[in-house]
Coordinates of N, CA and C in Angstrom, one line a residue:
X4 N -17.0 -142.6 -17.7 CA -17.9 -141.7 -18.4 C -18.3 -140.5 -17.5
X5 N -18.9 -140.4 -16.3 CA -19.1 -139.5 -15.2 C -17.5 -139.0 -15.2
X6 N -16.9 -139.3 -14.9 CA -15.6 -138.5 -14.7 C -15.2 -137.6 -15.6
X7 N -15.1 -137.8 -17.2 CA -15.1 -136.9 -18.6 C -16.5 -136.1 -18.3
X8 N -17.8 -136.4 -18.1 CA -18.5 -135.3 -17.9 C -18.5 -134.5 -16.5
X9 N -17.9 -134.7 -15.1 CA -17.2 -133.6 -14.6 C -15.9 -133.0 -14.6
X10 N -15.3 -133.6 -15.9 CA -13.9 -132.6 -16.3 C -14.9 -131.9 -16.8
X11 N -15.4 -131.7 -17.9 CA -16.0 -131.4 -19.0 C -16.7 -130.5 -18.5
X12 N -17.8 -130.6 -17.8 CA -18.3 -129.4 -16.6 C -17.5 -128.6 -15.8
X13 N -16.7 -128.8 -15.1 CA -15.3 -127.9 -14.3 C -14.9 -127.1 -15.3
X14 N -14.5 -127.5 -16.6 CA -13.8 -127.0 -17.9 C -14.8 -125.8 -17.7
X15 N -15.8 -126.4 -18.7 CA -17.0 -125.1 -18.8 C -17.0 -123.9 -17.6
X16 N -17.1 -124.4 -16.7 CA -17.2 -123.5 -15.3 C -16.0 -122.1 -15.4
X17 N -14.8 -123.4 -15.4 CA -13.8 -122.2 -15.1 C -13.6 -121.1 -16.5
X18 N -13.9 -122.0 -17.0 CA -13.7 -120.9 -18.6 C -14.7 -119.6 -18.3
X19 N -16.3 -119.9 -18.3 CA -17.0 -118.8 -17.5 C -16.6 -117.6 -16.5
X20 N -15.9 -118.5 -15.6 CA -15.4 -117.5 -14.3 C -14.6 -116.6 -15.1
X21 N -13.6 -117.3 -15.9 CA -12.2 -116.6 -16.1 C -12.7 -115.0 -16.8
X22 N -13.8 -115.2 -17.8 CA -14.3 -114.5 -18.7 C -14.8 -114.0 -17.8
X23 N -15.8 -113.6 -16.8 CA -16.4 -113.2 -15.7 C -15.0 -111.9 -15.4
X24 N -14.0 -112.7 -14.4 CA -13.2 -111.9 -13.9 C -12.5 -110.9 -14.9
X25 N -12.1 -111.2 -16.2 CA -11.7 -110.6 -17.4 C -12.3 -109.2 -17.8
X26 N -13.7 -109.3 -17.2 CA -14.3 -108.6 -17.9 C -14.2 -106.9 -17.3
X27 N -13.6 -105.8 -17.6 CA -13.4 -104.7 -17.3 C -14.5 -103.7 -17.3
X28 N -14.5 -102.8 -16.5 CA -15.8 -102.2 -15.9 C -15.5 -101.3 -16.8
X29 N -16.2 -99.9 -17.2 CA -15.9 -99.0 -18.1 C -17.1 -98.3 -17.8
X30 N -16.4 -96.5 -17.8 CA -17.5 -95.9 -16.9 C -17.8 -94.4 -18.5
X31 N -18.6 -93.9 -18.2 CA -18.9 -92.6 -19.1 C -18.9 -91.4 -18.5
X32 N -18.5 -90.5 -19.2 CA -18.2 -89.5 -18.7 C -18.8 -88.2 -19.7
X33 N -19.9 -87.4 -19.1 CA -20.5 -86.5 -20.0 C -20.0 -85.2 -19.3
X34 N -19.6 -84.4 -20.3 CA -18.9 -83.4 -20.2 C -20.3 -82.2 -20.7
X35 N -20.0 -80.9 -20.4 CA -21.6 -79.7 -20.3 C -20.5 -78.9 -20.3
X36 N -20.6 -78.1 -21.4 CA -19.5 -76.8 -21.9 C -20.7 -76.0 -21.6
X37 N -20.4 -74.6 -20.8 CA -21.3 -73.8 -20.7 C -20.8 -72.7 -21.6
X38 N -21.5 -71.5 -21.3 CA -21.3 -69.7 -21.9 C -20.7 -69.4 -23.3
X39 N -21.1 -70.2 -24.4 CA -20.7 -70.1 -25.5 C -21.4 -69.0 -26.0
X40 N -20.7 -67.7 -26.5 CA -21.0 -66.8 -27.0 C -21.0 -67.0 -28.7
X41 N -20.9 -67.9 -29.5 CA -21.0 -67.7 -31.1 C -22.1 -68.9 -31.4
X42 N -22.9 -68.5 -32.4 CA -24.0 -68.7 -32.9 C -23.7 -70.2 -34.0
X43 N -22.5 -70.2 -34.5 CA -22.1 -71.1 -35.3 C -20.6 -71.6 -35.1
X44 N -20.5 -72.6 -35.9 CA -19.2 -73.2 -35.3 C -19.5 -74.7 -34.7
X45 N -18.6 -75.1 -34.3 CA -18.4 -75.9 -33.4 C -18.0 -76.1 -31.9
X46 N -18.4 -76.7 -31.5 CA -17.4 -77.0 -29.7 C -16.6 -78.3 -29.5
X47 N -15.3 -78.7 -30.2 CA -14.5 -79.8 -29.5 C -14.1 -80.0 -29.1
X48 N -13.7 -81.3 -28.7 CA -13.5 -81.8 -27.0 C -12.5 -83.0 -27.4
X49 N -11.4 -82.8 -26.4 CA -10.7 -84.2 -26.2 C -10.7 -84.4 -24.7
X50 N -10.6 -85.6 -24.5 CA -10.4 -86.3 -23.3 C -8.8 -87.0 -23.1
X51 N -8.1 -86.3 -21.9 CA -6.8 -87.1 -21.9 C -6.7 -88.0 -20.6
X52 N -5.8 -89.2 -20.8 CA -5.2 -89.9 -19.5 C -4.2 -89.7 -19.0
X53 N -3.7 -88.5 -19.5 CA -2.1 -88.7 -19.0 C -1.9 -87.2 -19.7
X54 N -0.4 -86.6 -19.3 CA -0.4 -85.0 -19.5 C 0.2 -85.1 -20.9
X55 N 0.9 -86.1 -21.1 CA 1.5 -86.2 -22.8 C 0.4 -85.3 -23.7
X56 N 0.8 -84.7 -24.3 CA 0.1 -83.3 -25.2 C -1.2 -82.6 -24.7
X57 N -1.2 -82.8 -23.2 CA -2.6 -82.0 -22.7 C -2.4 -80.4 -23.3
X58 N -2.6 -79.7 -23.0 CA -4.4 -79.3 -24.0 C -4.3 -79.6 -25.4
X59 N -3.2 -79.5 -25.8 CA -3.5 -78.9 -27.5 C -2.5 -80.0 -28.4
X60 N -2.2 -81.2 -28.0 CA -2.4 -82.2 -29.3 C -3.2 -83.7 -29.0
X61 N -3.0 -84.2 -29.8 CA -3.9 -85.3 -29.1 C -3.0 -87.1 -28.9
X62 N -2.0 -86.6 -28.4 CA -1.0 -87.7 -27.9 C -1.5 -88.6 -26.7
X63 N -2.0 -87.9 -25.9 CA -2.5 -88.5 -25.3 C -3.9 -88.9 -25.2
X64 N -5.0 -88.7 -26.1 CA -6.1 -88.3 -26.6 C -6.6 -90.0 -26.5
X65 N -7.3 -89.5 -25.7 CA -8.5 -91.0 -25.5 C -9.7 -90.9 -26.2
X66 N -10.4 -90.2 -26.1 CA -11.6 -89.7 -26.8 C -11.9 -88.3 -27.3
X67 N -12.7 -88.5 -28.5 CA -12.4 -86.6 -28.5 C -14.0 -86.6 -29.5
X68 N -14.4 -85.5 -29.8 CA -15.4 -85.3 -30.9 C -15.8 -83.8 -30.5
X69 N -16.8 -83.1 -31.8 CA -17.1 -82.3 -31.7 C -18.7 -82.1 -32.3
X70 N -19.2 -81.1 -31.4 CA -21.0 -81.0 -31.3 C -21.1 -79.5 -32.0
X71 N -22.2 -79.3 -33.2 CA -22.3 -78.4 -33.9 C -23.1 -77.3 -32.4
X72 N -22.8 -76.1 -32.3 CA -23.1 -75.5 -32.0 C -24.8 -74.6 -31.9
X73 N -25.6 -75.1 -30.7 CA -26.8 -75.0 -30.8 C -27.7 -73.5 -30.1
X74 N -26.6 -73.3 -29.1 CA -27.2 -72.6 -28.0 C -26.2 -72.3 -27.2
X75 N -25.9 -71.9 -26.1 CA -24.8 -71.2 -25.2 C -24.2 -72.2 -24.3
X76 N -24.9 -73.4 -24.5 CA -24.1 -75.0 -23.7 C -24.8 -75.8 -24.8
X77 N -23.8 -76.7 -24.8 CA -24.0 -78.1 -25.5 C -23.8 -79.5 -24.2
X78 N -23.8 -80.4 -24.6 CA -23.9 -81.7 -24.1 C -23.3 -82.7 -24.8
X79 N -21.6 -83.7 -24.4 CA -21.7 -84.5 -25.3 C -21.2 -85.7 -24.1
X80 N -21.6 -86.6 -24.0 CA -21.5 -87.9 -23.6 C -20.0 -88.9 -24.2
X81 N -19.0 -89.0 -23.3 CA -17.9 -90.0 -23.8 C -18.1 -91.2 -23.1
X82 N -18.4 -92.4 -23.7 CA -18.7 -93.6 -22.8 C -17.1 -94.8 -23.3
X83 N -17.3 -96.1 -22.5 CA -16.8 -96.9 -22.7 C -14.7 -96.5 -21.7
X84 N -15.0 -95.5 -21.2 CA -13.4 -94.9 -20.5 C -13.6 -96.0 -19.2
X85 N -12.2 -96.2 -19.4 CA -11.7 -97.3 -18.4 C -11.5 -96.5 -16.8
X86 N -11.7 -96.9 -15.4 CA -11.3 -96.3 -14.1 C -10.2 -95.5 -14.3
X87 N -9.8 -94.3 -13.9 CA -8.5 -94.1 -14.0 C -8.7 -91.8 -14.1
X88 N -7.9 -91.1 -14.2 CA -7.5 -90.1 -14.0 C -7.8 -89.1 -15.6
X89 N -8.3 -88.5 -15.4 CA -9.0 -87.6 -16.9 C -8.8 -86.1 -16.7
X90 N -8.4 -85.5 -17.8 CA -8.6 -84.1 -18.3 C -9.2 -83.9 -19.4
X91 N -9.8 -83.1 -19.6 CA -10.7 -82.6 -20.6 C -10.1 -80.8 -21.3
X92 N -9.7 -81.1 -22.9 CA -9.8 -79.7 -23.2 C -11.2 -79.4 -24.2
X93 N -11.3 -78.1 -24.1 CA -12.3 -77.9 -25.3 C -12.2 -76.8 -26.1
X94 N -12.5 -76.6 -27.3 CA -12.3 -75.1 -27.9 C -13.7 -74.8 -28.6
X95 N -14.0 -73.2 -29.0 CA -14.8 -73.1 -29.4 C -14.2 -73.1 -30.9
X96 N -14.6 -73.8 -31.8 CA -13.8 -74.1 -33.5 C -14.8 -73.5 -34.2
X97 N -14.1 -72.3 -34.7 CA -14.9 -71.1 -35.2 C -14.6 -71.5 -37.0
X98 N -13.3 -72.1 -37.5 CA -12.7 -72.1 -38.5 C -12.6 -73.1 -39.0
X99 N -13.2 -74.6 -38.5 CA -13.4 -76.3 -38.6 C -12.4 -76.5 -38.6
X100 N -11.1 -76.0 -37.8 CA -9.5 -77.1 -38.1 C -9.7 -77.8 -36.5
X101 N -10.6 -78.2 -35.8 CA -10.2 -78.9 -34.5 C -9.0 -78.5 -33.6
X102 N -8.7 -77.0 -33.7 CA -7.7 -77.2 -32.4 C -7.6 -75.4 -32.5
X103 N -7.0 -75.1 -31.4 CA -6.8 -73.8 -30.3 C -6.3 -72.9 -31.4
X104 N -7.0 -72.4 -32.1 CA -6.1 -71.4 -32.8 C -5.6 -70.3 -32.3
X105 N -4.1 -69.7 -31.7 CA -3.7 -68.7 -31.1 C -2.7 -67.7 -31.8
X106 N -2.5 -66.8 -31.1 CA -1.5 -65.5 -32.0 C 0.1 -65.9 -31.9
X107 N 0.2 -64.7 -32.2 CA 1.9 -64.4 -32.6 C 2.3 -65.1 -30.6
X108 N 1.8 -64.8 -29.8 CA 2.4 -64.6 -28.6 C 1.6 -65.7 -27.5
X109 N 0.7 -66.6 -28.5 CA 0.4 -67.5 -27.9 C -0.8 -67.6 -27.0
X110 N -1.4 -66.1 -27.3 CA -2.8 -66.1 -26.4 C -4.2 -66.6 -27.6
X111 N -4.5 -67.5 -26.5 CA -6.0 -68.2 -27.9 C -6.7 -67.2 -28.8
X112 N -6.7 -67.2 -29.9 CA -7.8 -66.7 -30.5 C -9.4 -66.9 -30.2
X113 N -9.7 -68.2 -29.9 CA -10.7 -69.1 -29.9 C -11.4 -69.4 -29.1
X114 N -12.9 -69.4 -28.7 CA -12.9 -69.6 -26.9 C -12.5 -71.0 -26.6
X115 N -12.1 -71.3 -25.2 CA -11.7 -72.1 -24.9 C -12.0 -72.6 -23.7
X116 N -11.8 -74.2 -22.8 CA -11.7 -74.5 -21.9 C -11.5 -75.7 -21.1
X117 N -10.9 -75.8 -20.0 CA -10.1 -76.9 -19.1 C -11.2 -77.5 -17.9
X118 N -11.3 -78.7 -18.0 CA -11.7 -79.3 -17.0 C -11.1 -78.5 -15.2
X119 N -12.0 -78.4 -14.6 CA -11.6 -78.4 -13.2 C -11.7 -76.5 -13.3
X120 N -11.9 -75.7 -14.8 CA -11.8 -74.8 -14.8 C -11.1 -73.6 -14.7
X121 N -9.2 -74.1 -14.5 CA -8.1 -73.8 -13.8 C -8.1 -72.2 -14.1
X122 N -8.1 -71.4 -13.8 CA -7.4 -69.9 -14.1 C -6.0 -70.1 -14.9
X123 N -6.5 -68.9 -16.0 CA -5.4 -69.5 -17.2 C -5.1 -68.0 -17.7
X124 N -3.9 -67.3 -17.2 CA -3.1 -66.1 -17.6 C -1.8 -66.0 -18.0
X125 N -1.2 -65.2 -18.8 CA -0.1 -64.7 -18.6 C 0.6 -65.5 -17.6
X126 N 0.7 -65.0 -16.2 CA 1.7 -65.5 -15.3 C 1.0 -67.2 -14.8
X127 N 0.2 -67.6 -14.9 CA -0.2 -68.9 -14.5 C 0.2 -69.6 -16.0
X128 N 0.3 -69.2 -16.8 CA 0.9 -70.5 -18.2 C -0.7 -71.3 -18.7
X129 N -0.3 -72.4 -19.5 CA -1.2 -73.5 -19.9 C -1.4 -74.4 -18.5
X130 N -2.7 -74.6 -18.0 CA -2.6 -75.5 -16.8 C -2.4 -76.8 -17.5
X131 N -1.5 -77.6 -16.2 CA -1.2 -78.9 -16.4 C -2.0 -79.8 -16.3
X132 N -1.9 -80.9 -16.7 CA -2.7 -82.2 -16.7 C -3.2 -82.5 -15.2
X133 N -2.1 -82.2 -14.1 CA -2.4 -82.6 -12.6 C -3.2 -81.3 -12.6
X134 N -3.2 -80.5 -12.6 CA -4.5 -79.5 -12.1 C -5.6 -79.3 -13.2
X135 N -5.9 -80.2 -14.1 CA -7.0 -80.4 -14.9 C -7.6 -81.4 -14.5
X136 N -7.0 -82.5 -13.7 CA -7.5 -84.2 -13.9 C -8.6 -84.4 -13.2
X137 N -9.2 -85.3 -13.3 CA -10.4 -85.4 -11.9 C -10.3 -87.4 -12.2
X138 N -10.6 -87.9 -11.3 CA -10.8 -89.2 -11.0 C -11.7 -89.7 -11.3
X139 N -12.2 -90.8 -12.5 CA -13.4 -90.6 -12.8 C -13.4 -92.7 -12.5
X140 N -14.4 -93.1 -11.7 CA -14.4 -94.3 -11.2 C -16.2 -95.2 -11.5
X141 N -16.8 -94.5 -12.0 CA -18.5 -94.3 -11.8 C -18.6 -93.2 -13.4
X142 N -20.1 -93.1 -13.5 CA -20.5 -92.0 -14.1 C -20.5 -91.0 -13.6
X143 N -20.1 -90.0 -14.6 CA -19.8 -88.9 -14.2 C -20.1 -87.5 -15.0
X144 N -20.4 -86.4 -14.3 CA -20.8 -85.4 -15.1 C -20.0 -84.4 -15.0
X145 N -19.5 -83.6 -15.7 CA -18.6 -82.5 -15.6 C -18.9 -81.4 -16.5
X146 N -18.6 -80.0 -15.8 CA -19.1 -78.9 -16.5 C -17.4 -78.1 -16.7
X147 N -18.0 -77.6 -18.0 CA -16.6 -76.4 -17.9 C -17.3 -75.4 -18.9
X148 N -16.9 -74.0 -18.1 CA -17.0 -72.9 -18.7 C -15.5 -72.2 -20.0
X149 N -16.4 -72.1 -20.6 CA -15.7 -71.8 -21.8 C -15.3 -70.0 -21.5
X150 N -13.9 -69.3 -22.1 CA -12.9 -68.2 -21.7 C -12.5 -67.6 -23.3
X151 N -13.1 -66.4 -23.2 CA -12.9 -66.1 -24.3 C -11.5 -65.1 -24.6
X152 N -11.2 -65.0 -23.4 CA -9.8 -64.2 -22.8 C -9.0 -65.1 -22.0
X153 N -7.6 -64.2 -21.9 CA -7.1 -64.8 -20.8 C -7.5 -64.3 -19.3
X154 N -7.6 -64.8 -18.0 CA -7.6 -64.7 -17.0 C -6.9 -63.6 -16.6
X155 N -7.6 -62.1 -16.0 CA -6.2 -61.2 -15.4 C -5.3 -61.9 -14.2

């Protein structure tokens, strides 16, 4: 009998630990859009892991939402993101369709903006995922200023 109640106990134990070690850390990431010049509208946001459709589809899209437009910065909190490597796009959504509305020739209509805050012209293109990403391991806070032009 002692012997079935220290299997029985060992059992319990290791099942505990296993669940213990299993258990994955998950950190949040609050993102602060500043210099919003329009009064109405919206501001959304995707979060990527990977460059697969960075800025403008959501293929690679981990988290995303959008905050009704209050004041010249908003605040929106992404929690539950696993360790690991993040870009952030955001647009100002004047028109409620969630994404970069741009012209004949591909320059945004929309205000807009990229984590890490990359300079974005004519001769520099759409910045990439590697010059958007930041390492996010902890909580973390990030700002990005919103471009209502392109970069000379």
């Amino acid at each position: 009998m002692l012997k079935i109640v220290n299997l029985l106990i060992a059992t319990l134990l290791t099942i505990s630990f296993t669940e213990v070690a299993q258990a994955e850390t998950t950190t949040s990431l609050t993102v602060v859009v500043n210099g919003i010049r329009n009064k109405t509208g919206e501001i959304c946001m995707r979060v990527y892991n990977s460059e697969k459709g960075f800025p403008d589809s959501a293929k690679s899209e981990v988290k995303s939402g959008c905050t009704k437009i209050t004041g010249n910065s908003v605040k929106q909190v992404f929690s539950g993101l696993k360790p690991g490597n993040y870009a952030v796009a955001v647009v100002d959504d004047q028109n409620g369709d969630h994404k970069l509305n741009k012209d004949f020739f591909g320059i945004p209509k929309e205000g807009f903006g990229i984590s890490k805050n990359p300079t974005v012209s004519i001769s520099t293109g759409t910045p990439k995922f590697n010059n958007a990403s930041f390492k996010l391991d902890k909580n973390t806070t990030i700002n990005i200023f919103l471009k209502y032009s392109l970069d000379p």
